[in-house]
Amino acid sequence: QVQLAESGGGLVQAGGSLRLSCVASADGVSLETMNWYRQAPGNQRELVAAMSLGGSTAYADSVKGRFTISRDNAKKTVNLQMNNLKPEDTAVYYCNVQVRQYGRSTLHDYWGQGTQVTVSS
């Protein structure tokens, strides 16, 4: 079983910064892609940033140049540094990890509980 614990959300003024962190409690598995999603009221959940086990990254167009995803495989953490925040970044942010048991090929998705980010104008 994999559990994800997020932290770092809060209220910030437009132009400010926040850093989200997600720690995975997991043994005997490989943490493959580690992602951040967000969901604003009335909207579908969307992928914000992704980072593969090998270090490749991908970002939503709306956050490119402002957000940076990073991971520490030894500490089983993934972070999202968010700079120059805008009111439209307001959402609940979720950590998502695709997990593979050693010796198997099937990937399983795990989600954190979400952390609220509110950006005031």
Short mmCIF file of N, CA, C and O in Angstrom, two decimals, residues 2 12 15 24 32 39 42 52-53 56 65 67 76 93 109:
data_model
loop_
_atom_site.label_atom_id
_atom_site.label_comp_id
_atom_site.label_asym_id
_atom_site.label_seq_id
_atom_site.Cartn_x
_atom_site.Cartn_y
_atom_site.Cartn_z
N VAL A 2 0.49 2.22 -0.77
CA VAL A 2 1.24 3.47 -0.87
C VAL A 2 0.37 4.59 -0.33
O VAL A 2 -0.80 4.70 -0.68
N VAL A 12 -1.90 33.08 -0.88
CA VAL A 12 -0.80 33.95 -1.29
C VAL A 12 -1.35 35.00 -2.25
O VAL A 12 -2.35 34.77 -2.94
N GLY A 15 1.47 37.01 -7.79
CA GLY A 15 2.88 37.31 -7.92
C GLY A 15 3.76 36.61 -6.90
O GLY A 15 4.98 36.60 -7.02
N ALA A 24 5.95 10.07 -0.16
CA ALA A 24 5.33 8.76 -0.35
C ALA A 24 5.80 7.79 0.72
O ALA A 24 7.01 7.68 0.96
N GLU A 32 7.27 5.36 -10.19
CA GLU A 32 7.57 5.68 -11.58
C GLU A 32 7.33 7.16 -11.83
O GLU A 32 8.04 7.99 -11.30
N GLN A 39 -7.42 20.85 -9.41
CA GLN A 39 -8.83 20.92 -9.75
C GLN A 39 -9.45 22.15 -9.12
O GLN A 39 -9.46 22.28 -7.89
N GLY A 42 -15.77 23.52 -10.33
CA GLY A 42 -16.46 23.49 -11.60
C GLY A 42 -15.63 23.02 -12.76
O GLY A 42 -16.13 22.93 -13.89
N SER A 52 9.25 11.92 -14.71
CA SER A 52 9.49 10.48 -14.78
C SER A 52 10.59 10.06 -13.82
O SER A 52 11.33 10.90 -13.27
N LEU A 53 10.72 8.75 -13.65
CA LEU A 53 11.79 8.23 -12.80
C LEU A 53 13.15 8.65 -13.34
O LEU A 53 14.09 8.90 -12.56
N SER A 56 12.72 13.11 -16.77
CA SER A 56 12.04 13.90 -17.79
C SER A 56 10.85 14.62 -17.19
O SER A 56 10.17 14.08 -16.30
N GLY A 65 7.34 27.91 -17.33
CA GLY A 65 8.13 29.09 -17.00
C GLY A 65 7.86 29.63 -15.60
O GLY A 65 8.60 30.51 -15.13
N PHE A 67 6.26 27.29 -12.94
CA PHE A 67 6.28 26.16 -12.01
C PHE A 67 7.45 25.24 -12.35
O PHE A 67 7.79 25.06 -13.52
N LYS A 76 11.83 9.77 -1.53
CA LYS A 76 10.48 9.46 -2.03
C LYS A 76 9.57 10.68 -1.97
O LYS A 76 8.43 10.61 -1.50
N TYR A 93 -4.66 21.14 -5.17
CA TYR A 93 -3.56 20.47 -5.86
C TYR A 93 -3.37 19.07 -5.28
O TYR A 93 -3.33 18.90 -4.06
N ASP A 109 -2.13 3.62 -9.80
CA ASP A 109 -2.21 5.03 -9.46
C ASP A 109 -2.55 5.23 -8.00
O ASP A 109 -3.47 4.59 -7.46
#
